[in-house]
Structures are given as C-alpha cells and as structure tokens.
Amino acid sequence: MSVHVIAMLAAILSVGIGQTLLKAGAGGDISFTRRLWRVPTMGGYALLALATLLTAFALQELPLRLFVLTSALVYPLISILSASFLKERIRWSQWLGIALIVTGVIWSTFG
C-alpha cells in the first residue's frame, strides 16, 4: 500500500472524526460564539484542516476518480461514529444506505 493511499484513508478518517467532534461541540445552552471555541469543536476544525492537507498530498499520485469514490466511505463512518459516541440511533433505512454505499465503493473500485 502506497503512502498516498494511506494519506487518502487517513483523510477519510480525519473527516469522519472531525465531523463527529463538530457535532459534539455544537450542543449545550451556551452562545454560538462560545460553542466555536469548545475543545471538541476546535478538535474538529483541526482534523478537517488535516484532512485537507492529506487530500492534497494523496491527489499528487492518486486518480481523482479513485479518491472521490473512496471518499464516499465517510458517510457510513460518520453514521457509525455518531451512533457509537453521540448515541444517535441508526434506522434500518440508514443501514441499508450504508450497505449500498460500501457495496458501490467496493464494486466501483475493484470490480
């Protein structure tokens, strides 16, 4: 596995965790401005910035088609992270969507 593929996968993971942290920092009875400076929110910003750098690096060698297809895995990742850490419920229709996304990525990439 090349370093560019690893960077792509790390970018996808960074986006998933970053979005989950942004959601975690968005709650509460405090002002919008104070929410922006919470630790989870700032961590989310940092991971999204890291994802941008990793994406730029990965795209130096990887075809955009591969990157865009594989980036679709961020949607199932966010759903699973939100269920695990934010205690959000995933409905059966969402599980079906997750299965379709994963199947589509595998089929398009390796099929």
Tab-separated table of N, CA and C in Angstrom:
chain	number	residue	atom	x	y	z
A	1	MET	N	0.855	-1.180	0.000
A	1	MET	CA	0.000	0.000	0.000
A	1	MET	C	0.899	1.240	0.000
A	2	SER	N	0.638	2.127	-0.926
A	2	SER	CA	1.485	3.315	-1.057
A	2	SER	C	1.156	4.350	0.021
A	3	VAL	N	2.080	5.252	0.216
A	3	VAL	CA	1.902	6.320	1.195
A	3	VAL	C	0.740	7.229	0.785
A	4	HIS	N	0.466	7.347	-0.505
A	4	HIS	CA	-0.643	8.176	-0.965
A	4	HIS	C	-1.995	7.532	-0.660
A	5	VAL	N	-2.064	6.224	-0.739
A	5	VAL	CA	-3.304	5.519	-0.363
A	5	VAL	C	-3.528	5.658	1.139
A	6	ILE	N	-2.468	5.537	1.903
A	6	ILE	CA	-2.583	5.712	3.359
A	6	ILE	C	-3.045	7.127	3.687
A	7	ALA	N	-2.514	8.120	2.969
A	7	ALA	CA	-2.938	9.505	3.180
A	7	ALA	C	-4.415	9.676	2.850
A	8	MET	N	-4.872	9.021	1.784
A	8	MET	CA	-6.291	9.098	1.410
A	8	MET	C	-7.173	8.508	2.511
A	9	LEU	N	-6.794	7.343	3.004
A	9	LEU	CA	-7.582	6.709	4.063
A	9	LEU	C	-7.540	7.525	5.351
A	10	ALA	N	-6.389	8.107	5.652
A	10	ALA	CA	-6.278	8.972	6.834
A	10	ALA	C	-7.136	10.222	6.677
A	11	ALA	N	-7.218	10.756	5.462
A	11	ALA	CA	-8.067	11.926	5.216
A	11	ALA	C	-9.532	11.587	5.453
A	12	ILE	N	-9.956	10.431	4.976
A	12	ILE	CA	-11.342	9.999	5.177
A	12	ILE	C	-11.638	9.828	6.658
A	13	LEU	N	-10.730	9.191	7.379
A	13	LEU	CA	-10.904	9.012	8.820
A	13	LEU	C	-10.919	10.355	9.544
A	14	SER	N	-10.051	11.272	9.135
A	14	SER	CA	-10.000	12.604	9.758
A	14	SER	C	-11.306	13.364	9.560
A	15	VAL	N	-11.898	13.268	8.365
A	15	VAL	CA	-13.175	13.936	8.111
A	15	VAL	C	-14.265	13.333	8.993
A	16	GLY	N	-14.304	12.010	9.076
A	16	GLY	CA	-15.336	11.355	9.892
A	16	GLY	C	-15.249	11.739	11.360
A	17	ILE	N	-14.061	11.668	11.907
A	17	ILE	CA	-13.880	12.027	13.319
A	17	ILE	C	-14.081	13.522	13.515
A	18	GLY	N	-13.586	14.328	12.578
A	18	GLY	CA	-13.747	15.780	12.680
A	18	GLY	C	-15.203	16.206	12.682
A	19	GLN	N	-16.002	15.631	11.792
A	19	GLN	CA	-17.433	15.968	11.750
A	19	GLN	C	-18.134	15.538	13.043
A	20	THR	N	-17.744	14.389	13.572
A	20	THR	CA	-18.341	13.918	14.822
A	20	THR	C	-17.980	14.849	15.973
A	21	LEU	N	-16.746	15.318	16.005
A	21	LEU	CA	-16.346	16.271	17.044
A	21	LEU	C	-17.078	17.599	16.906
A	22	LEU	N	-17.291	18.059	15.673
A	22	LEU	CA	-18.053	19.298	15.482
A	22	LEU	C	-19.467	19.154	16.033
A	23	LYS	N	-20.087	18.016	15.792
A	23	LYS	CA	-21.432	17.766	16.331
A	23	LYS	C	-21.400	17.735	17.850
A	24	ALA	N	-20.387	17.092	18.418
A	24	ALA	CA	-20.277	17.014	19.878
A	24	ALA	C	-20.102	18.407	20.486
A	25	GLY	N	-19.402	19.291	19.810
A	25	GLY	CA	-19.182	20.643	20.325
A	25	GLY	C	-20.328	21.590	20.072
A	26	ALA	N	-21.310	21.170	19.277
A	26	ALA	CA	-22.400	22.069	18.882
A	26	ALA	C	-23.525	22.164	19.904
A	27	GLY	N	-23.576	21.266	20.847
A	27	GLY	CA	-24.701	21.242	21.781
A	27	GLY	C	-24.504	22.144	22.979
A	28	GLY	N	-25.559	22.240	23.773
A	28	GLY	CA	-25.482	22.986	25.015
A	28	GLY	C	-26.236	24.293	24.980
A	29	ASP	N	-26.383	24.856	26.160
A	29	ASP	CA	-27.122	26.116	26.316
A	29	ASP	C	-26.175	27.305	26.416
A	30	ILE	N	-25.206	27.354	25.544
A	30	ILE	CA	-24.273	28.478	25.539
A	30	ILE	C	-24.388	29.176	24.188
A	31	SER	N	-23.799	30.330	24.095
A	31	SER	CA	-23.902	31.112	22.863
A	31	SER	C	-23.168	30.411	21.717
A	32	PHE	N	-23.568	30.764	20.515
A	32	PHE	CA	-22.939	30.203	19.325
A	32	PHE	C	-21.437	30.476	19.323
A	33	THR	N	-21.057	31.678	19.702
A	33	THR	CA	-19.643	32.060	19.713
A	33	THR	C	-18.848	31.201	20.691
A	34	ARG	N	-19.405	30.929	21.856
A	34	ARG	CA	-18.701	30.096	22.842
A	34	ARG	C	-18.593	28.658	22.360
A	35	ARG	N	-19.594	28.174	21.612
A	35	ARG	CA	-19.525	26.815	21.062
A	35	ARG	C	-18.374	26.666	20.086
A	36	LEU	N	-18.062	27.741	19.366
A	36	LEU	CA	-16.975	27.686	18.387
A	36	LEU	C	-15.623	27.416	19.031
A	37	TRP	N	-15.483	27.783	20.303
A	37	TRP	CA	-14.192	27.658	20.983
A	37	TRP	C	-14.118	26.468	21.925
A	38	ARG	N	-15.121	25.616	21.915
A	38	ARG	CA	-15.073	24.409	22.745
A	38	ARG	C	-13.992	23.454	22.234
A	39	VAL	N	-13.473	22.632	23.123
A	39	VAL	CA	-12.407	21.695	22.753
A	39	VAL	C	-12.851	20.737	21.638
A	40	PRO	N	-14.037	20.106	21.715
A	40	PRO	CA	-14.422	19.221	20.604
A	40	PRO	C	-14.533	19.967	19.272
A	41	THR	N	-15.065	21.181	19.314
A	41	THR	CA	-15.207	21.964	18.092
A	41	THR	C	-13.834	22.296	17.505
A	42	MET	N	-12.925	22.727	18.329
A	42	MET	CA	-11.580	23.059	17.860
A	42	MET	C	-10.866	21.807	17.334
A	43	GLY	N	-11.078	20.671	17.996
A	43	GLY	CA	-10.507	19.415	17.505
A	43	GLY	C	-11.072	19.041	16.144
A	44	GLY	N	-12.372	19.281	15.968
A	44	GLY	CA	-12.998	19.027	14.672
A	44	GLY	C	-12.403	19.898	13.589
A	45	TYR	N	-12.205	21.188	13.893
A	45	TYR	CA	-11.576	22.097	12.924
A	45	TYR	C	-10.176	21.588	12.551
A	46	ALA	N	-9.409	21.190	13.554
A	46	ALA	CA	-8.038	20.738	13.319
A	46	ALA	C	-8.017	19.494	12.429
A	47	LEU	N	-8.930	18.555	12.696
A	47	LEU	CA	-8.951	17.337	11.885
A	47	LEU	C	-9.412	17.612	10.459
A	48	LEU	N	-10.328	18.548	10.281
A	48	LEU	CA	-10.748	18.896	8.920
A	48	LEU	C	-9.618	19.599	8.161
A	49	ALA	N	-8.835	20.410	8.867
A	49	ALA	CA	-7.666	21.033	8.228
A	49	ALA	C	-6.637	19.968	7.855
A	50	LEU	N	-6.418	19.013	8.751
A	50	LEU	CA	-5.509	17.911	8.461
A	50	LEU	C	-5.994	17.110	7.254
A	51	ALA	N	-7.293	16.867	7.184
A	51	ALA	CA	-7.864	16.134	6.053
A	51	ALA	C	-7.597	16.867	4.738
A	52	THR	N	-7.662	18.181	4.758
A	52	THR	CA	-7.373	18.966	3.554
A	52	THR	C	-5.932	18.763	3.099
A	53	LEU	N	-5.002	18.790	4.039
A	53	LEU	CA	-3.591	18.583	3.701
A	53	LEU	C	-3.343	17.159	3.197
A	54	LEU	N	-3.953	16.188	3.859
A	54	LEU	CA	-3.795	14.794	3.435
A	54	LEU	C	-4.388	14.566	2.048
A	55	THR	N	-5.514	15.202	1.776
A	55	THR	CA	-6.144	15.092	0.460
A	55	THR	C	-5.234	15.659	-0.618
A	56	ALA	N	-4.672	16.829	-0.373
A	56	ALA	CA	-3.770	17.446	-1.347
A	56	ALA	C	-2.575	16.544	-1.622
A	57	PHE	N	-2.049	15.920	-0.579
A	57	PHE	CA	-0.920	15.011	-0.745
A	57	PHE	C	-1.333	13.760	-1.521
A	58	ALA	N	-2.439	13.162	-1.147
A	58	ALA	CA	-2.895	11.930	-1.797
A	58	ALA	C	-3.166	12.144	-3.282
A	59	LEU	N	-3.727	13.294	-3.620
A	59	LEU	CA	-4.091	13.555	-5.016
A	59	LEU	C	-2.878	13.846	-5.909
A	60	GLN	N	-1.698	13.955	-5.311
A	60	GLN	CA	-0.493	14.102	-6.132
A	60	GLN	C	-0.263	12.860	-6.986
A	61	GLU	N	-0.667	11.703	-6.486
A	61	GLU	CA	-0.407	10.445	-7.185
A	61	GLU	C	-1.663	9.638	-7.517
A	62	LEU	N	-2.729	9.825	-6.771
A	62	LEU	CA	-3.929	9.006	-6.977
A	62	LEU	C	-4.869	9.668	-7.976
A	63	PRO	N	-5.558	8.867	-8.777
A	63	PRO	CA	-6.553	9.457	-9.671
A	63	PRO	C	-7.726	10.022	-8.865
A	64	LEU	N	-8.234	11.142	-9.317
A	64	LEU	CA	-9.356	11.785	-8.641
A	64	LEU	C	-10.552	10.837	-8.551
A	65	ARG	N	-10.785	10.052	-9.605
A	65	ARG	CA	-11.896	9.092	-9.636
A	65	ARG	C	-11.831	8.148	-8.431
A	66	LEU	N	-10.653	7.613	-8.161
A	66	LEU	CA	-10.477	6.703	-7.024
A	66	LEU	C	-10.715	7.433	-5.716
A	67	PHE	N	-10.181	8.641	-5.602
A	67	PHE	CA	-10.319	9.383	-4.356
A	67	PHE	C	-11.783	9.723	-4.062
A	68	VAL	N	-12.497	10.180	-5.079
A	68	VAL	CA	-13.901	10.562	-4.878
A	68	VAL	C	-14.748	9.342	-4.526
A	69	LEU	N	-14.524	8.239	-5.215
A	69	LEU	CA	-15.283	7.022	-4.898
A	69	LEU	C	-15.030	6.577	-3.467
A	70	THR	N	-13.767	6.534	-3.081
A	70	THR	CA	-13.413	6.061	-1.750
A	70	THR	C	-13.866	7.046	-0.671
A	71	SER	N	-13.902	8.325	-0.996
A	71	SER	CA	-14.352	9.331	-0.026
A	71	SER	C	-15.808	9.135	0.380
A	72	ALA	N	-16.579	8.436	-0.422
A	72	ALA	CA	-17.968	8.160	-0.061
A	72	ALA	C	-18.057	7.338	1.224
A	73	LEU	N	-16.967	6.681	1.610
A	73	LEU	CA	-16.970	5.897	2.852
A	73	LEU	C	-17.090	6.766	4.094
A	74	VAL	N	-16.906	8.075	3.940
A	74	VAL	CA	-17.029	8.961	5.093
A	74	VAL	C	-18.468	8.969	5.622
A	75	TYR	N	-19.460	8.786	4.754
A	75	TYR	CA	-20.857	8.793	5.204
A	75	TYR	C	-21.170	7.632	6.143
A	76	PRO	N	-20.817	6.394	5.795
A	76	PRO	CA	-21.033	5.322	6.768
A	76	PRO	C	-20.195	5.508	8.029
A	77	LEU	N	-18.978	6.010	7.870
A	77	LEU	CA	-18.115	6.225	9.030
A	77	LEU	C	-18.746	7.202	10.010
A	78	ILE	N	-19.269	8.319	9.506
A	78	ILE	CA	-19.906	9.302	10.385
A	78	ILE	C	-21.135	8.705	11.062
A	79	SER	N	-21.910	7.921	10.343
A	79	SER	CA	-23.092	7.289	10.944
A	79	SER	C	-22.696	6.363	12.091
A	80	ILE	N	-21.669	5.567	11.867
A	80	ILE	CA	-21.227	4.631	12.905
A	80	ILE	C	-20.621	5.375	14.093
A	81	LEU	N	-19.821	6.408	13.832
A	81	LEU	CA	-19.245	7.193	14.925
A	81	LEU	C	-20.321	7.926	15.720
A	82	SER	N	-21.327	8.468	15.028
A	82	SER	CA	-22.383	9.189	15.745
A	82	SER	C	-23.217	8.230	16.590
A	83	ALA	N	-23.415	7.021	16.115
A	83	ALA	CA	-24.145	6.033	16.917
A	83	ALA	C	-23.314	5.599	18.123
A	84	SER	N	-22.015	5.424	17.910
A	84	SER	CA	-21.144	4.935	18.981
A	84	SER	C	-20.865	5.983	20.056
A	85	PHE	N	-20.564	7.214	19.635
A	85	PHE	CA	-20.097	8.220	20.590
A	85	PHE	C	-21.151	9.269	20.954
A	86	LEU	N	-22.079	9.539	20.045
A	86	LEU	CA	-23.100	10.546	20.320
A	86	LEU	C	-24.448	9.913	20.672
A	87	LYS	N	-24.478	8.592	20.644
A	87	LYS	CA	-25.683	7.821	20.988
A	87	LYS	C	-26.864	8.144	20.075
A	88	GLU	N	-26.569	8.475	18.818
A	88	GLU	CA	-27.632	8.690	17.840
A	88	GLU	C	-28.070	7.332	17.300
A	89	ARG	N	-29.335	7.237	16.992
A	89	ARG	CA	-29.906	5.971	16.508
A	89	ARG	C	-29.796	5.899	14.986
A	90	ILE	N	-29.380	4.733	14.498
A	90	ILE	CA	-29.342	4.498	13.054
A	90	ILE	C	-30.537	3.626	12.706
A	91	ARG	N	-31.406	4.143	11.844
A	91	ARG	CA	-32.595	3.392	11.421
A	91	ARG	C	-32.213	2.342	10.388
A	92	TRP	N	-33.114	1.400	10.154
A	92	TRP	CA	-32.837	0.324	9.199
A	92	TRP	C	-32.599	0.878	7.797
A	93	SER	N	-33.306	1.938	7.446
A	93	SER	CA	-33.119	2.521	6.111
A	93	SER	C	-31.726	3.139	5.974
A	94	GLN	N	-31.192	3.660	7.072
A	94	GLN	CA	-29.837	4.195	7.047
A	94	GLN	C	-28.813	3.069	6.922
A	95	TRP	N	-29.068	1.950	7.617
A	95	TRP	CA	-28.183	0.790	7.472
A	95	TRP	C	-28.186	0.296	6.031
A	96	LEU	N	-29.344	0.311	5.405
A	96	LEU	CA	-29.439	-0.083	4.004
A	96	LEU	C	-28.609	0.871	3.136
A	97	GLY	N	-28.725	2.151	3.384
A	97	GLY	CA	-27.929	3.133	2.650
A	97	GLY	C	-26.437	2.929	2.854
A	98	ILE	N	-26.032	2.642	4.082
A	98	ILE	CA	-24.620	2.369	4.384
A	98	ILE	C	-24.145	1.157	3.582
A	99	ALA	N	-24.952	0.107	3.575
A	99	ALA	CA	-24.589	-1.105	2.825
A	99	ALA	C	-24.461	-0.804	1.330
A	100	LEU	N	-25.369	0.001	0.802
A	100	LEU	CA	-25.306	0.347	-0.621
A	100	LEU	C	-24.063	1.176	-0.944
A	101	ILE	N	-23.714	2.108	-0.076
A	101	ILE	CA	-22.522	2.929	-0.296
A	101	ILE	C	-21.271	2.058	-0.288
A	102	VAL	N	-21.144	1.220	0.723
A	102	VAL	CA	-19.957	0.366	0.834
A	102	VAL	C	-19.876	-0.577	-0.358
A	103	THR	N	-21.000	-1.174	-0.721
A	103	THR	CA	-21.028	-2.077	-1.882
A	103	THR	C	-20.635	-1.329	-3.151
A	104	GLY	N	-21.175	-0.142	-3.334
A	104	GLY	CA	-20.846	0.658	-4.507
A	104	GLY	C	-19.379	1.028	-4.588
A	105	VAL	N	-18.795	1.387	-3.465
A	105	VAL	CA	-17.372	1.740	-3.439
A	105	VAL	C	-16.527	0.522	-3.800
A	106	ILE	N	-16.846	-0.612	-3.190
A	106	ILE	CA	-16.077	-1.841	-3.474
A	106	ILE	C	-16.239	-2.226	-4.950
A	107	TRP	N	-17.449	-2.212	-5.431
A	107	TRP	CA	-17.713	-2.596	-6.811
A	107	TRP	C	-17.021	-1.650	-7.802
A	108	SER	N	-17.114	-0.362	-7.559
A	108	SER	CA	-16.519	0.617	-8.463
A	108	SER	C	-14.990	0.609	-8.422
A	109	THR	N	-14.449	0.319	-7.272
A	109	THR	CA	-13.001	0.361	-7.114
A	109	THR	C	-12.323	-0.929	-7.581
A	110	PHE	N	-12.915	-2.052	-7.226
A	110	PHE	CA	-12.257	-3.342	-7.504
A	110	PHE	C	-12.952	-4.169	-8.581
A	111	GLY	N	-14.157	-3.766	-8.983
A	111	GLY	CA	-14.933	-4.586	-9.921
A	111	GLY	C	-14.620	-4.371	-11.355
